[in-house]
Amino acid sequence: MRKISLFLAFCGIASVVAGPAYAQGTPKQKAVPAPRPATQAEATVPAVASADEKAAKAIDGFRSSKFGMNEADVRAAITKDFGVKPDAIKSQDNPAELTRSVLLAVPDLLPSGGIAEVSYVFGYKSKTLIQVGTVWSKGTDPAMTPEKLFSNANILRAHFLGEGFKPDTIAVNTPVAGGVLMFRGSDAKDRSVILLLQGTFETKENNQRILTPTGLLLFYVADTKSPDVFKLPPGQF
């Protein structure tokens, strides 16, 4: 099972960097065109759902696993959501941030989207759920293709654009280091969803930039501004 790094570096869009676990070791595959930057109209939440018709999106976790739950409760929620046996849920520690994660592989988490790996991250001090991350790549599914990654990314972006995130927090189709930020949006409590299509760019004829996707990363983050991870106190070094 491929390890998933904690991606709380997404606090600022410009600081998004591809994790080494997904940026290396992937065979070169057929490239697909990089998404073009969205227009103002495209980046705005569709007007089909007014404030009276649809409540604003609240990001409280993923499915039955909610931010603030302890590990035992999250494991129970995972078992409920995916019908897996307890021994299908793996665990790992992050020695740099002193956080802990539980992970599992999920076939067709996105319908016909291939096998994904979902990670649930528990905070350094709180020991409760602070982030849920999902990755689709050849590391999670040997049958994954760039075209499938691109399709999954477009499906999820379209979904999130209709979810009622705060309009002034929405960013779509933004080139970043290591790929394209397909979507980012926050709710009223500044909890965020981040969708990154990871890959490499090549410049072709007429200066057209082509992205070869190698991974699709989706994160639900409780606090991007002050994440519950270990940091050295000021003045120690």
Tab-separated table of C-alpha atoms in Angstrom:
chain	number	residue	atom	x	y	z
A	1	MET	CA	0.000	0.000	0.000
A	2	ARG	CA	1.383	3.378	-1.050
A	3	LYS	CA	1.951	5.861	1.740
A	4	ILE	CA	0.124	9.169	1.631
A	5	SER	CA	1.895	12.247	2.904
A	6	LEU	CA	0.111	14.869	4.932
A	7	PHE	CA	-0.731	17.727	2.564
A	8	LEU	CA	-1.379	20.573	4.962
A	9	ALA	CA	1.063	22.601	2.867
A	10	PHE	CA	-1.982	23.448	0.778
A	11	CYS	CA	-2.647	26.365	3.119
A	12	GLY	CA	-1.504	28.653	0.286
A	13	ILE	CA	-2.180	27.768	-3.345
A	14	ALA	CA	1.228	28.982	-4.452
A	15	SER	CA	2.922	26.625	-2.029
A	16	VAL	CA	1.424	23.434	-3.447
A	17	VAL	CA	4.264	21.013	-4.134
A	18	ALA	CA	4.074	17.477	-5.486
A	19	GLY	CA	4.805	14.814	-2.887
A	20	PRO	CA	7.810	12.640	-3.793
A	21	ALA	CA	5.835	9.435	-3.378
A	22	TYR	CA	3.796	10.362	-6.453
A	23	ALA	CA	6.230	12.492	-8.422
A	24	GLN	CA	8.778	9.741	-8.983
A	25	GLY	CA	8.858	6.260	-10.386
A	26	THR	CA	5.842	6.580	-12.697
A	27	PRO	CA	6.340	5.314	-16.275
A	28	LYS	CA	5.816	7.878	-19.007
A	29	GLN	CA	2.326	7.611	-20.429
A	30	LYS	CA	0.206	9.275	-23.080
A	31	ALA	CA	-0.169	12.957	-22.332
A	32	VAL	CA	-3.411	14.878	-22.205
A	33	PRO	CA	-3.946	18.634	-22.612
A	34	ALA	CA	-3.603	20.648	-19.436
A	35	PRO	CA	-6.805	22.307	-18.238
A	36	ARG	CA	-7.041	25.936	-19.270
A	37	PRO	CA	-7.511	28.597	-16.580
A	38	ALA	CA	-11.185	29.092	-15.831
A	39	THR	CA	-13.040	32.282	-16.632
A	40	GLN	CA	-14.750	34.282	-13.921
A	41	ALA	CA	-18.092	32.770	-14.898
A	42	GLU	CA	-16.765	29.228	-14.751
A	43	ALA	CA	-15.153	29.768	-11.356
A	44	THR	CA	-18.393	30.993	-9.823
A	45	VAL	CA	-20.730	28.598	-8.087
A	46	PRO	CA	-23.651	27.881	-10.465
A	47	ALA	CA	-26.720	29.964	-9.774
A	48	VAL	CA	-29.115	27.029	-9.952
A	49	ALA	CA	-29.073	26.655	-6.165
A	50	SER	CA	-29.938	29.836	-4.306
A	51	ALA	CA	-29.363	30.372	-0.592
A	52	ASP	CA	-33.015	29.516	0.045
A	53	GLU	CA	-32.927	26.389	-2.109
A	54	LYS	CA	-29.707	24.860	-0.871
A	55	ALA	CA	-27.716	25.258	2.325
A	56	ALA	CA	-24.119	26.362	1.993
A	57	LYS	CA	-21.633	23.525	1.940
A	58	ALA	CA	-20.281	22.458	5.332
A	59	ILE	CA	-17.082	20.398	5.372
A	60	ASP	CA	-17.221	18.253	8.484
A	61	GLY	CA	-15.195	15.244	7.354
A	62	PHE	CA	-15.788	12.476	4.833
A	63	ARG	CA	-18.923	10.337	4.889
A	64	SER	CA	-19.402	8.985	8.444
A	65	SER	CA	-15.939	10.062	9.636
A	66	LYS	CA	-16.172	13.531	11.144
A	67	PHE	CA	-13.482	15.997	12.190
A	68	GLY	CA	-12.833	15.665	15.915
A	69	MET	CA	-13.442	11.910	16.065
A	70	ASN	CA	-10.836	9.706	17.739
A	71	GLU	CA	-9.186	6.791	15.949
A	72	ALA	CA	-11.504	4.116	17.335
A	73	ASP	CA	-14.572	6.036	16.178
A	74	VAL	CA	-13.080	6.660	12.736
A	75	ARG	CA	-12.236	2.981	12.321
A	76	ALA	CA	-15.837	2.128	13.189
A	77	ALA	CA	-17.058	4.722	10.685
A	78	ILE	CA	-14.800	3.311	7.954
A	79	THR	CA	-16.145	-0.183	8.591
A	80	LYS	CA	-19.679	1.178	8.321
A	81	ASP	CA	-19.016	3.213	5.166
A	82	PHE	CA	-17.124	0.600	3.170
A	83	GLY	CA	-18.131	-2.721	4.682
A	84	VAL	CA	-14.525	-3.786	5.243
A	85	LYS	CA	-13.057	-6.008	7.936
A	86	PRO	CA	-10.989	-4.259	10.635
A	87	ASP	CA	-7.737	-5.828	9.398
A	88	ALA	CA	-8.211	-4.141	5.998
A	89	ILE	CA	-7.510	-0.794	7.679
A	90	LYS	CA	-3.776	-0.092	7.933
A	91	SER	CA	-1.965	2.527	10.001
A	92	GLN	CA	1.181	4.623	9.669
A	93	ASP	CA	2.940	7.412	11.561
A	94	ASN	CA	4.401	10.632	10.211
A	95	PRO	CA	7.753	11.099	12.021
A	96	ALA	CA	8.138	14.722	10.906
A	97	GLU	CA	4.714	16.008	11.964
A	98	LEU	CA	4.104	13.413	14.714
A	99	THR	CA	0.667	12.635	13.364
A	100	ARG	CA	-0.917	9.232	12.816
A	101	SER	CA	-2.985	7.971	9.898
A	102	VAL	CA	-5.203	5.024	9.094
A	103	LEU	CA	-5.524	3.990	5.460
A	104	LEU	CA	-7.423	1.633	3.219
A	105	ALA	CA	-7.772	0.862	-0.479
A	106	VAL	CA	-11.273	1.451	-1.911
A	107	PRO	CA	-12.297	0.136	-5.351
A	108	ASP	CA	-14.495	2.558	-7.300
A	109	LEU	CA	-14.743	5.161	-4.572
A	110	LEU	CA	-15.641	7.313	-7.558
A	111	PRO	CA	-17.857	5.188	-9.851
A	112	SER	CA	-15.652	3.548	-12.506
A	113	GLY	CA	-12.779	5.688	-11.222
A	114	GLY	CA	-10.425	2.874	-10.289
A	115	ILE	CA	-8.918	1.931	-6.942
A	116	ALA	CA	-8.241	4.836	-4.580
A	117	GLU	CA	-6.406	4.964	-1.272
A	118	VAL	CA	-8.073	6.935	1.502
A	119	SER	CA	-6.134	8.215	4.521
A	120	TYR	CA	-7.508	9.626	7.772
A	121	VAL	CA	-5.037	11.826	9.660
A	122	PHE	CA	-5.133	12.402	13.427
A	123	GLY	CA	-3.625	15.513	14.971
A	124	TYR	CA	-0.410	15.713	16.972
A	125	LYS	CA	-1.984	17.141	20.127
A	126	SER	CA	-5.673	16.381	19.763
A	127	LYS	CA	-5.303	12.778	18.498
A	128	THR	CA	-8.538	13.409	16.627
A	129	LEU	CA	-9.363	13.548	12.911
A	130	ILE	CA	-7.973	16.673	11.221
A	131	GLN	CA	-7.791	15.630	7.557
A	132	VAL	CA	-9.022	13.045	5.065
A	133	GLY	CA	-7.013	12.500	1.900
A	134	THR	CA	-7.642	10.370	-1.181
A	135	VAL	CA	-5.261	9.501	-4.005
A	136	TRP	CA	-5.758	7.852	-7.374
A	137	SER	CA	-2.566	6.808	-9.184
A	138	LYS	CA	-0.738	3.822	-10.621
A	139	GLY	CA	0.516	3.266	-7.093
A	140	THR	CA	-3.065	2.619	-5.941
A	141	ASP	CA	-4.303	0.990	-9.154
A	142	PRO	CA	-1.927	-0.525	-11.757
A	143	ALA	CA	-4.657	-0.129	-14.391
A	144	MET	CA	-4.915	3.639	-13.867
A	145	THR	CA	-4.347	5.816	-16.960
A	146	PRO	CA	-3.786	9.553	-17.466
A	147	GLU	CA	-7.143	9.733	-19.237
A	148	LYS	CA	-8.917	8.183	-16.257
A	149	LEU	CA	-7.193	10.574	-13.855
A	150	PHE	CA	-8.204	13.519	-16.018
A	151	SER	CA	-11.807	12.239	-16.188
A	152	ASN	CA	-11.970	11.734	-12.410
A	153	ALA	CA	-10.623	15.256	-11.874
A	154	ASN	CA	-13.244	16.821	-14.141
A	155	ILE	CA	-16.084	14.886	-12.505
A	156	LEU	CA	-15.031	15.953	-9.016
A	157	ARG	CA	-14.414	19.582	-10.009
A	158	ALA	CA	-17.894	19.851	-11.526
A	159	HIS	CA	-19.373	18.336	-8.382
A	160	PHE	CA	-17.607	20.715	-6.022
A	161	LEU	CA	-18.525	23.761	-8.100
A	162	GLY	CA	-22.166	23.018	-7.359
A	163	GLU	CA	-21.737	22.448	-3.636
A	164	GLY	CA	-22.168	25.983	-2.308
A	165	PHE	CA	-18.662	26.873	-1.126
A	166	LYS	CA	-17.925	30.500	-0.296
A	167	PRO	CA	-17.471	32.153	-3.720
A	168	ASP	CA	-14.463	34.228	-2.648
A	169	THR	CA	-12.568	31.061	-1.636
A	170	ILE	CA	-13.044	29.166	-4.891
A	171	ALA	CA	-10.095	28.579	-7.218
A	172	VAL	CA	-10.170	26.305	-10.267
A	173	ASN	CA	-7.746	25.213	-13.014
A	174	THR	CA	-4.775	26.956	-11.422
A	175	PRO	CA	-1.286	25.814	-12.528
A	176	VAL	CA	0.878	25.037	-9.498
A	177	ALA	CA	4.176	23.301	-8.857
A	178	GLY	CA	3.693	19.681	-9.810
A	179	GLY	CA	0.363	19.950	-11.577
A	180	VAL	CA	-2.945	21.803	-11.680
A	181	LEU	CA	-5.112	22.844	-8.758
A	182	MET	CA	-8.443	21.692	-10.176
A	183	PHE	CA	-10.501	23.027	-7.283
A	184	ARG	CA	-10.176	24.640	-3.903
A	185	GLY	CA	-13.033	25.933	-1.780
A	186	SER	CA	-13.834	26.626	1.864
A	187	ASP	CA	-16.952	26.690	3.991
A	188	ALA	CA	-18.094	29.283	6.515
A	189	LYS	CA	-15.708	27.851	9.150
A	190	ASP	CA	-12.722	27.933	6.746
A	191	ARG	CA	-12.571	24.158	6.428
A	192	SER	CA	-11.361	23.339	2.936
A	193	VAL	CA	-11.615	20.915	0.034
A	194	ILE	CA	-8.564	20.737	-2.254
A	195	LEU	CA	-8.367	18.807	-5.538
A	196	LEU	CA	-4.987	18.530	-7.267
A	197	LEU	CA	-4.243	16.816	-10.581
A	198	GLN	CA	-0.586	15.964	-10.238
A	199	GLY	CA	1.785	15.406	-13.148
A	200	THR	CA	4.457	16.857	-15.385
A	201	PHE	CA	4.215	19.602	-18.007
A	202	GLU	CA	5.773	19.630	-21.452
A	203	THR	CA	5.713	22.510	-23.922
A	204	LYS	CA	4.691	21.449	-27.427
A	205	GLU	CA	4.213	23.282	-30.701
A	206	ASN	CA	2.672	26.757	-30.520
A	207	ASN	CA	3.766	26.872	-26.862
A	208	GLN	CA	0.910	24.608	-25.862
A	209	ARG	CA	1.510	23.145	-22.401
A	210	ILE	CA	0.663	19.472	-22.055
A	211	LEU	CA	0.137	17.805	-18.694
A	212	THR	CA	0.840	14.107	-18.205
A	213	PRO	CA	-1.196	13.229	-15.084
A	214	THR	CA	0.387	10.832	-12.608
A	215	GLY	CA	-1.967	11.218	-9.659
A	216	LEU	CA	-5.175	12.831	-8.466
A	217	LEU	CA	-5.243	14.044	-4.859
A	218	LEU	CA	-8.334	15.078	-2.914
A	219	PHE	CA	-8.197	16.539	0.606
A	220	TYR	CA	-10.754	17.543	3.216
A	221	VAL	CA	-8.904	19.720	5.742
A	222	ALA	CA	-10.265	20.937	9.069
A	223	ASP	CA	-7.780	23.787	9.564
A	224	THR	CA	-5.371	24.936	6.859
A	225	LYS	CA	-4.171	27.973	8.826
A	226	SER	CA	-3.082	26.320	12.082
A	227	PRO	CA	-2.892	22.569	11.501
A	228	ASP	CA	-2.456	20.305	14.504
A	229	VAL	CA	1.038	19.066	13.620
A	230	PHE	CA	4.330	19.159	15.510
A	231	LYS	CA	6.411	22.318	15.144
A	232	LEU	CA	9.576	23.255	17.003
A	233	PRO	CA	8.903	26.012	19.546
A	234	PRO	CA	10.501	29.369	18.639
A	235	GLY	CA	13.987	29.896	20.036
A	236	GLN	CA	14.971	26.250	20.469
A	237	PHE	CA	17.435	26.290	17.555
